[in-house]
PDB file of C-alpha atoms in Angstrom:
ATOM      1  CA  MET F   1      -0.002  -0.052  -0.038  1.00 59.00           C
ATOM      2  CA  THR F   2       2.685   2.520   0.862  1.00 69.00           C
ATOM      3  CA  ILE F   3       4.654   1.680  -2.319  1.00 91.00           C
ATOM      4  CA  LEU F   4       1.452   2.813  -4.013  1.00 93.00           C
ATOM      5  CA  LEU F   5       1.483   6.102  -1.988  1.00 95.00           C
ATOM      6  CA  TYR F   6       5.073   6.611  -3.024  1.00 96.00           C
ATOM      7  CA  ASP F   7       4.219   5.889  -6.686  1.00 96.00           C
ATOM      8  CA  ASP F   8       1.225   8.343  -6.458  1.00 96.00           C
ATOM      9  CA  ALA F   9       3.320  11.098  -5.075  1.00 96.00           C
ATOM     10  CA  ILE F  10       5.857  10.789  -7.863  1.00 97.00           C
ATOM     11  CA  ARG F  11       3.142  10.617 -10.449  1.00 96.00           C
ATOM     12  CA  ALA F  12       1.512  13.741  -9.032  1.00 96.00           C
ATOM     13  CA  LEU F  13       4.742  15.639  -9.288  1.00 96.00           C
ATOM     14  CA  ARG F  14       5.220  14.547 -12.920  1.00 96.00           C
ATOM     15  CA  GLU F  15       1.544  15.129 -13.912  1.00 96.00           C
ATOM     16  CA  ASN F  16       1.828  18.707 -12.473  1.00 95.00           C
ATOM     17  CA  ASP F  17       5.106  19.409 -14.168  1.00 94.00           C
ATOM     18  CA  VAL F  18       6.941  19.841 -10.921  1.00 94.00           C
ATOM     19  CA  PRO F  19      10.708  19.312 -11.604  1.00 95.00           C
ATOM     20  CA  ILE F  20      12.100  16.361  -9.954  1.00 95.00           C
ATOM     21  CA  LEU F  21      15.800  16.163  -9.294  1.00 94.00           C
ATOM     22  CA  GLY F  22      17.675  13.122  -8.312  1.00 92.00           C
ATOM     23  CA  THR F  23      21.271  12.018  -7.965  1.00 89.00           C
ATOM     24  CA  THR F  24      22.151   8.543  -9.122  1.00 89.00           C
ATOM     25  CA  GLY F  25      19.651   5.732  -8.315  1.00 95.00           C
ATOM     26  CA  ALA F  26      21.052   3.171  -5.838  1.00 96.00           C
ATOM     27  CA  THR F  27      21.509  -0.353  -6.926  1.00 97.00           C
ATOM     28  CA  GLU F  28      20.284  -3.242  -4.676  1.00 97.00           C
ATOM     29  CA  GLU F  29      23.976  -3.630  -3.630  1.00 98.00           C
ATOM     30  CA  ASN F  30      24.095   0.053  -2.681  1.00 97.00           C
ATOM     31  CA  ILE F  31      21.017  -0.256  -0.561  1.00 98.00           C
ATOM     32  CA  LYS F  32      22.436  -3.361   1.206  1.00 98.00           C
ATOM     33  CA  GLN F  33      25.596  -1.360   1.983  1.00 97.00           C
ATOM     34  CA  ILE F  34      23.480   1.479   3.414  1.00 98.00           C
ATOM     35  CA  GLN F  35      21.487  -0.962   5.613  1.00 98.00           C
ATOM     36  CA  VAL F  36      24.543  -2.803   6.863  1.00 98.00           C
ATOM     37  CA  ARG F  37      26.436   0.380   7.660  1.00 98.00           C
ATOM     38  CA  LEU F  38      23.388   1.921   9.503  1.00 98.00           C
ATOM     39  CA  GLY F  39      22.345  -1.435  11.191  1.00 98.00           C
ATOM     40  CA  VAL F  40      18.738  -1.106  10.052  1.00 98.00           C
ATOM     41  CA  SER F  41      16.381  -2.613   7.605  1.00 97.00           C
ATOM     42  CA  LEU F  42      15.107   0.362   5.556  1.00 98.00           C
ATOM     43  CA  PRO F  43      11.297   0.407   4.664  1.00 97.00           C
ATOM     44  CA  PRO F  44      10.173  -0.549   1.149  1.00 97.00           C
ATOM     45  CA  SER F  45       8.908   2.930   0.119  1.00 97.00           C
ATOM     46  CA  TYR F  46      12.236   4.604   1.151  1.00 98.00           C
ATOM     47  CA  ARG F  47      14.204   1.846  -0.661  1.00 98.00           C
ATOM     48  CA  LYS F  48      12.205   2.583  -3.763  1.00 98.00           C
ATOM     49  CA  MET F  49      13.144   6.318  -3.547  1.00 98.00           C
ATOM     50  CA  LEU F  50      16.712   5.364  -3.136  1.00 98.00           C
ATOM     51  CA  SER F  51      16.466   3.146  -6.154  1.00 98.00           C
ATOM     52  CA  ASP F  52      14.505   5.544  -8.322  1.00 97.00           C
ATOM     53  CA  PHE F  53      16.360   8.836  -7.454  1.00 97.00           C
ATOM     54  CA  GLY F  54      19.281   8.242  -5.038  1.00 96.00           C
ATOM     55  CA  ALA F  55      18.401  11.519  -3.256  1.00 96.00           C
ATOM     56  CA  LEU F  56      15.261  13.363  -4.161  1.00 97.00           C
ATOM     57  CA  GLU F  57      14.539  16.980  -4.564  1.00 95.00           C
ATOM     58  CA  PHE F  58      11.315  18.888  -5.632  1.00 95.00           C
ATOM     59  CA  GLY F  59      10.104  22.349  -4.836  1.00 90.00           C
ATOM     60  CA  THR F  60      12.158  23.276  -1.844  1.00 90.00           C
ATOM     61  CA  LYS F  61      12.207  19.770  -0.332  1.00 93.00           C
ATOM     62  CA  GLU F  62      15.520  17.831  -0.383  1.00 95.00           C
ATOM     63  CA  PHE F  63      15.297  14.195   0.728  1.00 97.00           C
ATOM     64  CA  TYR F  64      18.518  12.555   1.884  1.00 97.00           C
ATOM     65  CA  GLY F  65      19.563   9.400   0.153  1.00 96.00           C
ATOM     66  CA  TRP F  66      22.314   7.733  -1.958  1.00 95.00           C
ATOM     67  CA  LEU F  67      24.924  10.010  -3.779  1.00 94.00           C
ATOM     68  CA  SER F  68      26.968   9.003  -6.768  1.00 90.00           C
ATOM     69  CA  GLN F  69      30.114   9.730  -4.654  1.00 92.00           C
ATOM     70  CA  GLY F  70      29.335   6.602  -2.701  1.00 89.00           C
ATOM     71  CA  ILE F  71      28.606   5.660   0.899  1.00 92.00           C
ATOM     72  CA  ASP F  72      31.425   7.700   2.375  1.00 93.00           C
ATOM     73  CA  ALA F  73      30.415  10.969   0.691  1.00 91.00           C
ATOM     74  CA  LYS F  74      30.633  13.778   3.287  1.00 92.00           C
ATOM     75  CA  PHE F  75      27.469  15.707   2.248  1.00 91.00           C
ATOM     76  CA  ALA F  76      24.390  16.421   4.218  1.00 90.00           C
ATOM     77  CA  THR F  77      22.270  14.805   1.516  1.00 93.00           C
ATOM     78  CA  ASN F  78      24.026  11.460   1.953  1.00 95.00           C
ATOM     79  CA  VAL F  79      21.752   9.600   4.305  1.00 97.00           C
ATOM     80  CA  VAL F  80      24.703   7.586   5.733  1.00 97.00           C
ATOM     81  CA  TYR F  81      26.794  10.651   6.585  1.00 97.00           C
ATOM     82  CA  THR F  82      23.881  12.493   8.025  1.00 97.00           C
ATOM     83  CA  THR F  83      22.597   9.429  10.106  1.00 98.00           C
ATOM     84  CA  GLU F  84      26.046   8.739  11.565  1.00 98.00           C
ATOM     85  CA  ARG F  85      26.601  12.446  12.481  1.00 96.00           C
ATOM     86  CA  GLU F  86      23.215  12.808  14.178  1.00 96.00           C
ATOM     87  CA  ARG F  87      23.750   9.422  16.046  1.00 97.00           C
ATOM     88  CA  CYS F  88      27.151  10.592  17.161  1.00 96.00           C
ATOM     89  CA  ASP F  89      25.674  13.880  18.397  1.00 95.00           C
ATOM     90  CA  GLY F  90      22.994  11.883  20.390  1.00 95.00           C
ATOM     91  CA  ARG F  91      20.099  13.524  18.437  1.00 94.00           C
ATOM     92  CA  ILE F  92      18.624  10.246  17.141  1.00 96.00           C
ATOM     93  CA  SER F  93      18.557   6.621  18.427  1.00 96.00           C
ATOM     94  CA  GLY F  94      20.638   3.866  16.688  1.00 96.00           C
ATOM     95  CA  ALA F  95      17.490   2.765  14.886  1.00 96.00           C
ATOM     96  CA  MET F  96      16.455   6.241  13.404  1.00 97.00           C
ATOM     97  CA  VAL F  97      17.429   7.399   9.939  1.00 98.00           C
ATOM     98  CA  PRO F  98      16.995  11.211   9.284  1.00 98.00           C
ATOM     99  CA  PHE F  99      15.850  12.007   5.710  1.00 98.00           C
ATOM    100  CA  LEU F 100      14.562  15.681   5.670  1.00 97.00           C
ATOM    101  CA  THR F 101      14.903  18.894   7.622  1.00 93.00           C
ATOM    102  CA  SER F 102      11.805  20.914   8.269  1.00 88.00           C
ATOM    103  CA  GLY F 103      13.341  24.285   7.531  1.00 85.00           C
ATOM    104  CA  TYR F 104      12.295  25.561  10.889  1.00 85.00           C
ATOM    105  CA  GLY F 105      14.354  23.518  13.378  1.00 88.00           C
ATOM    106  CA  PRO F 106      12.976  19.955  13.732  1.00 92.00           C
ATOM    107  CA  PHE F 107      13.969  17.275  11.245  1.00 96.00           C
ATOM    108  CA  PHE F 108      12.123  14.072  10.057  1.00 97.00           C
ATOM    109  CA  VAL F 109      13.327  10.442  10.643  1.00 98.00           C
ATOM    110  CA  ILE F 110      12.333   6.926   9.849  1.00 98.00           C
ATOM    111  CA  ASP F 111      12.142   4.986  13.088  1.00 97.00           C
ATOM    112  CA  CYS F 112      13.190   1.468  12.128  1.00 96.00           C
ATOM    113  CA  THR F 113      12.037   0.116  15.563  1.00 95.00           C
ATOM    114  CA  GLU F 114       8.426   0.673  14.533  1.00 91.00           C
ATOM    115  CA  ILE F 115       7.812  -1.585  11.663  1.00 93.00           C
ATOM    116  CA  GLY F 116       4.258  -2.291  10.487  1.00 91.00           C
ATOM    117  CA  LEU F 117       2.983  -5.611   8.955  1.00 90.00           C
ATOM    118  CA  ASP F 118       3.720  -4.091   5.482  1.00 93.00           C
ATOM    119  CA  GLY F 119       7.429  -3.619   6.501  1.00 93.00           C
ATOM    120  CA  GLU F 120       7.013   0.175   6.601  1.00 96.00           C
ATOM    121  CA  ALA F 121       8.394   2.220   9.486  1.00 97.00           C
ATOM    122  CA  ALA F 122       6.865   5.180  11.322  1.00 96.00           C
ATOM    123  CA  ILE F 123       7.963   8.680  10.499  1.00 97.00           C
ATOM    124  CA  TYR F 124       8.639  11.218  13.294  1.00 97.00           C
ATOM    125  CA  GLU F 125       9.377  14.888  13.514  1.00 96.00           C
ATOM    126  CA  VAL F 126      12.183  15.282  15.986  1.00 95.00           C
ATOM    127  CA  SER F 127      13.036  18.204  18.099  1.00 91.00           C
ATOM    128  CA  PRO F 128      16.216  20.183  17.168  1.00 90.00           C
ATOM    129  CA  ALA F 129      17.569  19.207  20.634  1.00 89.00           C
ATOM    130  CA  GLY F 130      17.105  15.473  19.744  1.00 88.00           C
ATOM    131  CA  TYR F 131      14.585  12.630  20.075  1.00 89.00           C
ATOM    132  CA  GLU F 132      14.912  12.490  23.896  1.00 85.00           C
ATOM    133  CA  ARG F 133      13.710  16.024  24.064  1.00 85.00           C
ATOM    134  CA  GLY F 134      10.709  15.482  21.857  1.00 85.00           C
ATOM    135  CA  LYS F 135       9.369  13.682  18.873  1.00 92.00           C
ATOM    136  CA  ASP F 136       5.939  13.615  17.135  1.00 93.00           C
ATOM    137  CA  ARG F 137       4.670  10.759  15.055  1.00 95.00           C
ATOM    138  CA  VAL F 138       3.612  12.403  11.615  1.00 96.00           C
ATOM    139  CA  ALA F 139       3.134   9.422   9.309  1.00 96.00           C
ATOM    140  CA  ASP F 140       2.894   5.646   9.251  1.00 96.00           C
ATOM    141  CA  SER F 141       5.301   5.329   6.408  1.00 97.00           C
ATOM    142  CA  PHE F 142       7.721   7.152   4.110  1.00 97.00           C
ATOM    143  CA  GLY F 143       5.185   6.803   1.194  1.00 97.00           C
ATOM    144  CA  ALA F 144       2.416   8.404   3.368  1.00 96.00           C
ATOM    145  CA  PHE F 145       4.795  11.231   4.334  1.00 97.00           C
ATOM    146  CA  LEU F 146       5.842  11.830   0.910  1.00 97.00           C
ATOM    147  CA  ILE F 147       2.354  12.102  -0.504  1.00 96.00           C
ATOM    148  CA  GLU F 148       1.538  14.650   2.098  1.00 95.00           C
ATOM    149  CA  GLU F 149       4.654  16.806   1.213  1.00 95.00           C
ATOM    150  CA  VAL F 150       3.749  16.610  -2.452  1.00 96.00           C
ATOM    151  CA  ASP F 151       0.270  17.704  -1.707  1.00 94.00           C
ATOM    152  CA  ARG F 152       1.630  20.603   0.317  1.00 92.00           C
ATOM    153  CA  VAL F 153       3.942  21.677  -2.560  1.00 92.00           C
ATOM    154  CA  LEU F 154       1.073  21.475  -5.040  1.00 93.00           C
ATOM    155  CA  GLN F 155      -1.310  23.256  -2.909  1.00 90.00           C
ATOM    156  CA  THR F 156       1.229  26.128  -2.362  1.00 84.00           C
ATOM    157  CA  ARG F 157       1.811  26.234  -6.041  1.00 78.00           C
ATOM    158  CA  ASP F 158      -1.938  26.374  -6.723  1.00 71.00           C
ATOM    159  CA  ASP F 159      -2.052  29.301  -4.323  1.00 66.00           C
ATOM    160  CA  GLY F 160       0.328  31.203  -6.453  1.00 64.00           C
ATOM    161  CA  HIS F 161       3.502  30.753  -4.429  1.00 57.00           C
ATOM    162  CA  GLU F 162       5.500  28.549  -6.751  1.00 54.00           C
ATOM    163  CA  PHE F 163       8.523  27.398  -4.717  1.00 50.00           C
ATOM    164  CA  GLU F 164       9.008  30.655  -2.866  1.00 47.00           C
ATOM    165  CA  GLU F 165      10.485  30.739   0.525  1.00 45.00           C
ATOM    166  CA  GLU F 166       7.075  30.921   2.038  1.00 43.00           C
ATOM    167  CA  ILE F 167       6.210  27.275   1.367  1.00 43.00           C
ATOM    168  CA  THR F 168       8.918  26.074   3.796  1.00 51.00           C
ATOM    169  CA  SER F 169       7.191  27.836   6.720  1.00 55.00           C
ATOM    170  CA  PRO F 170       4.800  25.607   8.640  1.00 59.00           C
ATOM    171  CA  SER F 171       1.265  26.511   9.155  1.00 59.00           C
ATOM    172  CA  PRO F 172       0.352  28.564  12.246  1.00 62.00           C
ATOM    173  CA  GLN F 173      -1.442  25.574  13.669  1.00 63.00           C
ATOM    174  CA  ARG F 174       1.588  23.230  13.217  1.00 62.00           C
ATOM    175  CA  THR F 175       3.841  25.905  14.796  1.00 62.00           C
ATOM    176  CA  ARG F 176       1.589  26.321  17.773  1.00 62.00           C
ATOM    177  CA  ARG F 177       1.364  22.500  18.164  1.00 64.00           C
ATOM    178  CA  TYR F 178       5.075  22.114  17.878  1.00 58.00           C
ATOM    179  CA  TRP F 179       5.930  24.668  20.555  1.00 62.00           C
ATOM    180  CA  LYS F 180       3.122  23.519  22.908  1.00 63.00           C
ATOM    181  CA  GLU F 181       4.653  20.062  22.708  1.00 62.00           C
ATOM    182  CA  ARG F 182       8.250  21.351  23.149  1.00 58.00           C
ATOM    183  CA  ALA F 183       7.176  23.306  26.168  1.00 59.00           C
ATOM    184  CA  LYS F 184       6.644  19.979  27.873  1.00 58.00           C
ATOM    185  CA  ASP F 185      10.339  19.311  27.535  1.00 55.00           C
ATOM    186  CA  PHE F 186      11.088  21.987  30.035  1.00 54.00           C
ATOM    187  CA  GLU F 187       8.421  20.985  32.715  1.00 54.00           C
TER     188      GLU F 187
END
């Protein structure tokens, strides 16, 4: 099901003429290397993104993934480099894989400890201070998260704000919810 959500998201981008940028698609061997290095089993919809695009960019969204420079590339968009750095800093657990920054502090991770029957993992928004300071579940899978991001980009474009800085800003409701939840970190 979530592979279908992933496919629907990519199809929607193409049908709406949103430019999609990728790096070099990862091979099955590349994906195995990533999983071994990170010590996790990546969910099917994220593996499909790695295979199709390597790293994915559309609108102002830049999803971390595989780069043509290989597993040791020292770039923020290399999912291995970013994951190892965030783990070393204690901002994520050993089973989390970051794949996108919010643009307003928090970042998004795949939590590979929460695997559903379909093999998909939960997606969390993590506090800039790290997962122990706060995390909110935002989607049941990478595919479900991706379709929401695509819908947001398309809606913003339909509102006349094609890929302007404004679209990276969260809604006032999301900002209020975020800071209300973060206030609990200091109680």
